[in-house]
Coordinates of N, CA and C in Angstrom, one line a residue:
M1 N 10.0 26.6 -7.3 CA 10.0 25.2 -6.9 C 9.2 24.5 -8.0
F2 N 9.8 23.4 -8.5 CA 9.2 22.6 -9.5 C 8.1 21.6 -9.0
M3 N 6.9 21.7 -9.5 CA 5.9 20.7 -9.1 C 5.6 19.8 -10.2
K4 N 5.5 18.5 -9.9 CA 5.2 17.5 -10.9 C 3.8 17.8 -11.4
R5 N 3.6 17.8 -12.7 CA 2.3 18.0 -13.3 C 1.6 16.6 -13.3
T6 N 0.3 16.6 -12.8 CA -0.4 15.4 -12.8 C -1.8 15.6 -13.5
R7 N -2.4 14.5 -14.0 CA -3.6 14.7 -14.6 C -4.7 15.0 -13.7
N8 N -5.7 15.8 -14.1 CA -6.9 16.0 -13.3 C -8.0 15.1 -13.7
T9 N -7.9 13.9 -13.2 CA -8.9 12.9 -13.6 C -10.3 13.1 -13.0
V10 N -11.2 12.4 -13.6 CA -12.6 12.4 -13.1 C -12.6 11.9 -11.6
Q11 N -11.8 10.9 -11.3 CA -11.8 10.3 -10.0 C -11.2 11.3 -9.0
R12 N -10.1 12.0 -9.4 CA -9.5 13.0 -8.6 C -10.4 14.2 -8.3
R13 N -11.1 14.6 -9.3 CA -12.1 15.7 -9.1 C -13.2 15.2 -8.1
A14 N -13.6 14.0 -8.2 CA -14.7 13.5 -7.3 C -14.2 13.5 -5.9
V15 N -12.9 13.1 -5.7 CA -12.3 13.0 -4.4 C -12.2 14.4 -3.8
L16 N -11.7 15.4 -4.6 CA -11.6 16.8 -4.2 C -12.9 17.3 -3.8
E17 N -13.9 17.1 -4.6 CA -15.3 17.6 -4.3 C -15.8 17.0 -3.0
A18 N -15.5 15.7 -2.7 CA -15.9 15.1 -1.5 C -15.2 15.7 -0.3
V19 N -13.9 15.9 -0.4 CA -13.2 16.6 0.7 C -13.8 18.0 1.0
K20 N -14.0 18.7 -0.1 CA -14.6 20.1 0.1 C -16.0 20.0 0.7
A21 N -16.8 19.1 0.2 CA -18.2 19.0 0.8 C -18.2 18.6 2.3
L22 N -17.3 17.6 2.6 CA -17.2 17.2 4.0 C -16.6 18.3 4.8
G23 N -15.7 19.1 4.3 CA -15.1 20.2 5.0 C -16.1 21.3 5.2
N24 N -17.0 21.5 4.2 CA -18.1 22.5 4.4 C -19.0 22.1 5.5
A25 N -19.1 20.8 5.7 CA -20.0 20.3 6.8 C -19.3 20.3 8.1
G26 N -18.1 20.9 8.2 CA -17.3 21.0 9.4 C -16.5 19.8 9.7
M27 N -16.2 18.9 8.8 CA -15.4 17.7 9.0 C -14.0 17.9 8.5
H28 N -13.1 17.1 9.1 CA -11.7 16.9 8.6 C -11.7 15.4 8.4
P29 N -12.2 15.0 7.2 CA -12.5 13.6 6.9 C -11.2 12.7 6.8
T30 N -11.4 11.4 7.2 CA -10.4 10.4 7.0 C -10.6 9.9 5.5
A31 N -9.7 9.1 5.1 CA -9.8 8.5 3.7 C -11.1 7.7 3.7
A32 N -11.5 7.0 4.7 CA -12.7 6.2 4.8 C -13.9 7.1 4.6
D33 N -13.9 8.2 5.3 CA -15.0 9.2 5.1 C -15.1 9.7 3.7
V34 N -14.0 10.0 3.1 CA -14.0 10.5 1.7 C -14.5 9.4 0.8
Y35 N -14.0 8.1 1.0 CA -14.4 7.0 0.2 C -15.9 6.8 0.3
A36 N -16.5 6.9 1.5 CA -18.0 6.7 1.6 C -18.7 7.8 0.8
Q37 N -18.2 9.0 0.9 CA -18.9 10.2 0.2 C -18.8 10.0 -1.3
V38 N -17.6 9.6 -1.8 CA -17.4 9.5 -3.2 C -18.2 8.3 -3.8
R39 N -18.4 7.3 -3.0 CA -19.1 6.1 -3.5 C -20.6 6.4 -3.7
L40 N -21.1 7.5 -3.1 CA -22.5 7.9 -3.4 C -22.7 8.3 -4.8
H41 N -21.7 8.8 -5.4 CA -21.8 9.3 -6.8 C -21.0 8.4 -7.8
C42 N -19.9 7.8 -7.3 CA -19.1 6.9 -8.2 C -18.9 5.6 -7.5
P43 N -19.9 4.7 -7.5 CA -19.9 3.4 -6.8 C -18.8 2.5 -7.2
Q44 N -18.2 2.7 -8.4 CA -17.2 1.8 -9.0 C -15.8 2.2 -8.5
L45 N -15.7 3.3 -7.8 CA -14.3 3.8 -7.4 C -13.8 3.0 -6.2
S46 N -12.6 2.6 -6.3 CA -12.0 1.7 -5.2 C -11.3 2.6 -4.1
L47 N -11.1 2.0 -3.0 CA -10.5 2.7 -1.9 C -9.0 3.0 -2.3
A48 N -8.4 2.1 -3.0 CA -7.0 2.4 -3.4 C -6.9 3.7 -4.3
T49 N -7.9 3.8 -5.2 CA -8.0 5.0 -6.0 C -8.2 6.3 -5.2
V50 N -9.0 6.2 -4.2 CA -9.2 7.3 -3.3 C -7.9 7.7 -2.6
Y51 N -7.2 6.7 -2.1 CA -5.9 7.0 -1.4 C -4.9 7.6 -2.4
R52 N -4.8 7.1 -3.6 CA -3.9 7.7 -4.6 C -4.3 9.2 -4.9
A53 N -5.6 9.4 -5.1 CA -6.1 10.7 -5.4 C -5.8 11.7 -4.2
L54 N -6.1 11.2 -3.0 CA -5.8 12.1 -1.8 C -4.3 12.5 -1.8
H55 N -3.5 11.5 -2.0 CA -2.0 11.7 -2.0 C -1.6 12.8 -3.0
A56 N -2.2 12.6 -4.2 CA -1.9 13.5 -5.3 C -2.4 14.9 -5.0
L57 N -3.6 15.0 -4.4 CA -4.2 16.3 -4.1 C -3.4 17.0 -3.0
V58 N -2.9 16.3 -2.0 CA -2.0 16.9 -1.0 C -0.7 17.3 -1.6
E59 N -0.1 16.5 -2.5 CA 1.1 16.8 -3.2 C 1.0 18.1 -4.0
Q60 N -0.1 18.3 -4.6 CA -0.4 19.4 -5.5 C -0.9 20.6 -4.6
R61 N -1.0 20.5 -3.3 CA -1.4 21.5 -2.4 C -2.8 22.0 -2.7
E62 N -3.7 21.1 -3.2 CA -5.1 21.4 -3.4 C -5.9 21.2 -2.1
I63 N -5.4 20.3 -1.3 CA -6.0 20.0 0.1 C -4.9 19.9 1.1
G64 N -5.2 19.9 2.3 CA -4.2 19.7 3.4 C -4.4 18.3 4.0
E65 N -3.3 17.9 4.7 CA -3.4 16.7 5.5 C -2.8 16.9 6.8
T66 N -3.4 16.4 7.8 CA -2.9 16.4 9.2 C -3.1 15.1 9.9
R67 N -2.3 14.8 10.9 CA -2.5 13.5 11.6 C -3.0 13.9 13.0
I68 N -4.2 13.2 13.3 CA -4.8 13.4 14.6 C -5.0 12.0 15.2
E69 N -4.3 11.8 16.4 CA -4.3 10.5 17.0 C -3.8 9.4 16.0
N70 N -2.8 9.8 15.3 CA -2.1 8.9 14.3 C -3.0 8.4 13.2
V71 N -4.0 9.2 12.9 CA -4.9 9.0 11.7 C -4.8 10.2 10.8
A72 N -4.6 9.9 9.5 CA -4.5 11.0 8.5 C -5.9 11.5 8.3
R73 N -6.0 12.8 8.4 CA -7.3 13.5 8.1 C -7.0 14.6 7.0
Y74 N -8.0 14.8 6.2 CA -7.8 15.7 5.1 C -8.6 17.0 5.3
D75 N -8.1 18.1 4.8 CA -8.6 19.4 5.1 C -8.8 20.1 3.7
A76 N -10.0 20.7 3.6 CA -10.3 21.4 2.4 C -9.4 22.6 2.2
S77 N -8.7 23.1 3.3 CA -7.8 24.3 3.2 C -6.4 23.8 3.2
P78 N -5.6 24.0 2.2 CA -4.2 23.6 2.1 C -3.3 24.6 2.8
D79 N -3.8 25.8 3.2 CA -3.0 26.8 3.8 C -2.6 26.4 5.2
P80 N -1.4 26.7 5.7 CA -1.0 26.3 7.0 C -1.9 27.0 8.1
H81 N -2.3 26.1 9.0 CA -3.2 26.6 10.1 C -3.1 25.6 11.3
H82 N -3.7 26.0 12.4 CA -3.7 25.1 13.5 C -5.1 24.4 13.6
H83 N -5.2 23.5 14.6 CA -6.5 22.8 14.8 C -6.8 22.8 16.3
V84 N -8.1 22.9 16.6 CA -8.5 22.6 18.0 C -9.4 21.3 17.9
I85 N -9.1 20.4 18.9 CA -9.7 19.1 18.9 C -10.5 18.9 20.2
C86 N -11.7 18.6 20.1 CA -12.5 18.3 21.3 C -12.2 17.0 21.8
R87 N -11.8 17.0 23.1 CA -11.4 15.7 23.7 C -12.6 14.8 24.1
A88 N -13.8 15.4 24.1 CA -15.0 14.6 24.4 C -15.6 14.0 23.2
C89 N -15.8 14.7 22.1 CA -16.5 14.2 20.9 C -15.6 14.0 19.7
G90 N -14.4 14.5 19.8 CA -13.4 14.4 18.6 C -13.6 15.4 17.5
A91 N -14.5 16.4 17.7 CA -14.7 17.4 16.6 C -13.3 18.1 16.4
V92 N -13.1 18.5 15.2 CA -11.9 19.2 14.8 C -12.3 20.5 14.1
A93 N -11.7 21.6 14.5 CA -11.9 22.9 13.8 C -10.6 23.6 13.5
D94 N -10.7 24.4 12.4 CA -9.5 25.1 12.0 C -9.3 26.4 12.8
V95 N -8.1 26.8 13.0 CA -7.8 28.1 13.7 C -6.7 28.7 12.8
F96 N -7.0 29.8 12.2 CA -6.1 30.6 11.3 C -5.5 31.7 12.1
A97 N -4.4 31.4 12.8 CA -3.7 32.4 13.6 C -2.2 32.0 13.7
E98 N -1.4 32.9 13.6 CA 0.1 32.6 13.7 C 0.6 32.9 15.1
L99 N 1.5 32.0 15.5 CA 2.2 32.3 16.8 C 3.0 33.5 16.7
P100 N 3.2 34.3 17.8 CA 4.0 35.5 17.7 C 5.5 35.0 17.4
P101 N 6.2 35.8 16.6 CA 7.6 35.4 16.2 C 8.5 35.1 17.4
V102 N 8.3 35.7 18.6 CA 9.1 35.4 19.7 C 8.8 34.0 20.2
A103 N 7.6 33.5 20.1 CA 7.3 32.1 20.5 C 8.0 31.1 19.5
V104 N 7.9 31.4 18.2 CA 8.6 30.6 17.3 C 10.1 30.5 17.5
R105 N 10.7 31.7 17.8 CA 12.1 31.7 18.1 C 12.5 30.8 19.3
R106 N 11.6 31.0 20.3 CA 11.9 30.2 21.6 C 11.7 28.7 21.3
L107 N 10.7 28.3 20.5 CA 10.5 26.9 20.2 C 11.7 26.4 19.4
S108 N 12.2 27.2 18.4 CA 13.3 26.8 17.6 C 14.5 26.6 18.5
A109 N 14.8 27.6 19.4 CA 16.0 27.5 20.3 C 15.9 26.3 21.2
A110 N 14.7 26.0 21.7 CA 14.5 24.9 22.7 C 14.7 23.5 22.0
S111 N 14.4 23.5 20.7 CA 14.4 22.2 20.0 C 15.6 22.0 19.1
D112 N 16.4 23.1 18.9 CA 17.5 23.1 17.9 C 17.0 22.8 16.5
F113 N 15.7 23.0 16.2 CA 15.2 22.9 14.8 C 15.1 24.3 14.2
V114 N 15.3 24.3 12.9 CA 14.9 25.5 12.1 C 13.5 25.3 11.7
L115 N 12.6 26.2 12.3 CA 11.2 26.0 12.0 C 10.8 26.9 10.8
D116 N 10.0 26.3 9.9 CA 9.6 27.0 8.7 C 8.1 27.0 8.5
T117 N 7.3 26.2 9.3 CA 5.9 26.2 9.2 C 5.3 26.0 10.6
Q118 N 4.1 26.3 10.7 CA 3.4 26.2 12.0 C 2.1 25.4 11.8
A119 N 1.9 24.3 12.6 CA 0.7 23.6 12.6 C 0.6 22.9 14.0
I120 N -0.2 23.4 14.8 CA -0.3 23.0 16.2 C -1.7 22.5 16.4
H121 N -1.8 21.4 17.2 CA -3.1 20.9 17.6 C -3.3 21.2 19.1
F122 N -4.4 21.9 19.4 CA -4.8 22.3 20.7 C -6.0 21.3 21.1
N123 N -6.0 20.9 22.3 CA -7.1 20.0 22.8 C -7.9 20.8 23.8
G124 N -9.2 20.5 23.8 CA -10.1 21.1 24.8 C -11.5 20.6 24.6
L125 N -12.5 21.4 24.9 CA -13.9 21.1 24.8 C -14.6 22.0 23.8
C126 N -15.3 21.4 22.8 CA -16.0 22.3 21.9 C -17.2 22.9 22.5
P127 N -17.8 23.9 21.9 CA -19.0 24.5 22.5 C -20.1 23.6 22.8
T128 N -20.3 22.5 22.0 CA -21.4 21.6 22.3 C -21.1 20.7 23.5
C129 N -19.9 20.4 23.7 CA -19.5 19.5 24.9 C -19.3 20.3 26.2
Q130 N -19.0 21.6 26.1 CA -18.7 22.3 27.3 C -19.8 22.2 28.4
P131 N -21.1 22.4 28.0 CA -22.1 22.3 29.1 C -22.2 20.9 29.7
Q132 N -21.8 19.9 29.0 CA -21.9 18.5 29.5 C -20.8 18.2 30.5
Q133 N -19.7 19.0 30.5 CA -18.6 18.7 31.4 C -18.5 19.6 32.6
P134 N -18.0 19.2 33.7 CA -17.8 20.1 34.8 C -16.9 21.2 34.4
S135 N -17.1 22.4 35.0 CA -16.2 23.5 34.7 C -14.8 23.1 34.8
Q136 N -14.0 23.3 33.7 CA -12.6 23.0 33.6 C -11.9 24.1 33.0
R137 N -11.8 25.2 33.7 CA -11.1 26.4 33.2 C -9.6 26.2 33.5
P138 N -8.7 26.7 32.6 CA -7.3 26.6 32.9 C -7.0 27.4 34.2
A139 N -6.0 26.9 34.9 CA -5.6 27.5 36.2 C -5.3 29.0 36.0
S140 N -4.8 29.4 34.8 CA -4.4 30.8 34.6 C -5.6 31.7 34.5
S141 N -6.8 31.1 34.4 CA -8.0 32.0 34.3 C -8.5 32.4 35.6
T142 N -8.0 31.8 36.7 CA -8.4 32.3 38.0 C -7.7 33.5 38.4
P143 N -8.5 34.6 38.7 CA -7.8 35.9 39.0 C -6.9 35.7 40.2
R144 N -5.8 36.3 40.2 CA -4.8 36.3 41.3 C -4.5 37.7 41.8
T145 N -4.3 37.7 43.1 CA -3.9 39.0 43.7 C -2.4 39.1 43.6
P146 N -1.8 40.3 43.8 CA -0.3 40.4 43.8 C 0.4 39.4 44.7
S147 N -0.2 39.0 45.8 CA 0.5 38.0 46.7 C 0.4 36.6 46.2
G148 N -0.4 36.4 45.1 CA -0.5 35.0 44.5 C -1.7 34.3 45.0
A149 N -2.5 34.8 45.9 CA -3.7 34.2 46.4 C -4.8 34.4 45.4
S150 N -5.7 33.5 45.3 CA -6.9 33.6 44.4 C -7.7 34.8 44.9
A151 N -8.2 35.5 43.9 CA -9.1 36.7 44.2 C -10.3 36.1 44.9
G152 N -10.8 36.7 45.9 CA -12.0 36.2 46.5 C -11.7 35.3 47.7
A153 N -10.5 34.8 47.8 CA -10.1 33.9 48.9 C -9.9 34.8 50.1
A154 N -10.3 34.2 51.3 CA -10.2 34.9 52.5 C -8.8 34.9 53.1

């Protein structure tokens, strides 16, 4: 596959370093987050330049891009992976796991799409927010007896 060669400018390197630094801090930054980080070291850099650099870095597969609640977020890891998103605080974390091939085949059959990559967003509560929320375990976590009644029920 042919990839367009682009210049590795000082601005692009600064944007890449900002995405990686924010990623190391556990973030999946927005363009505004990257802009704020870059401006600490390059105050003359414009927001338009940051957007162009982010687009080029995604195109070159040096960083990843995902949309969460219709907002583009950037990822220090360009490799395909899933995300877990805290519905309470909005924290985003990477999950490097593949769906079983049978699940991918079922999704493909149900959608009539030929699937070639996987990137799924799961929603729940992060470890920090879990103690602050009432217990919200999935229904499938309740042990069931062969008759279908909850274990421990009279």
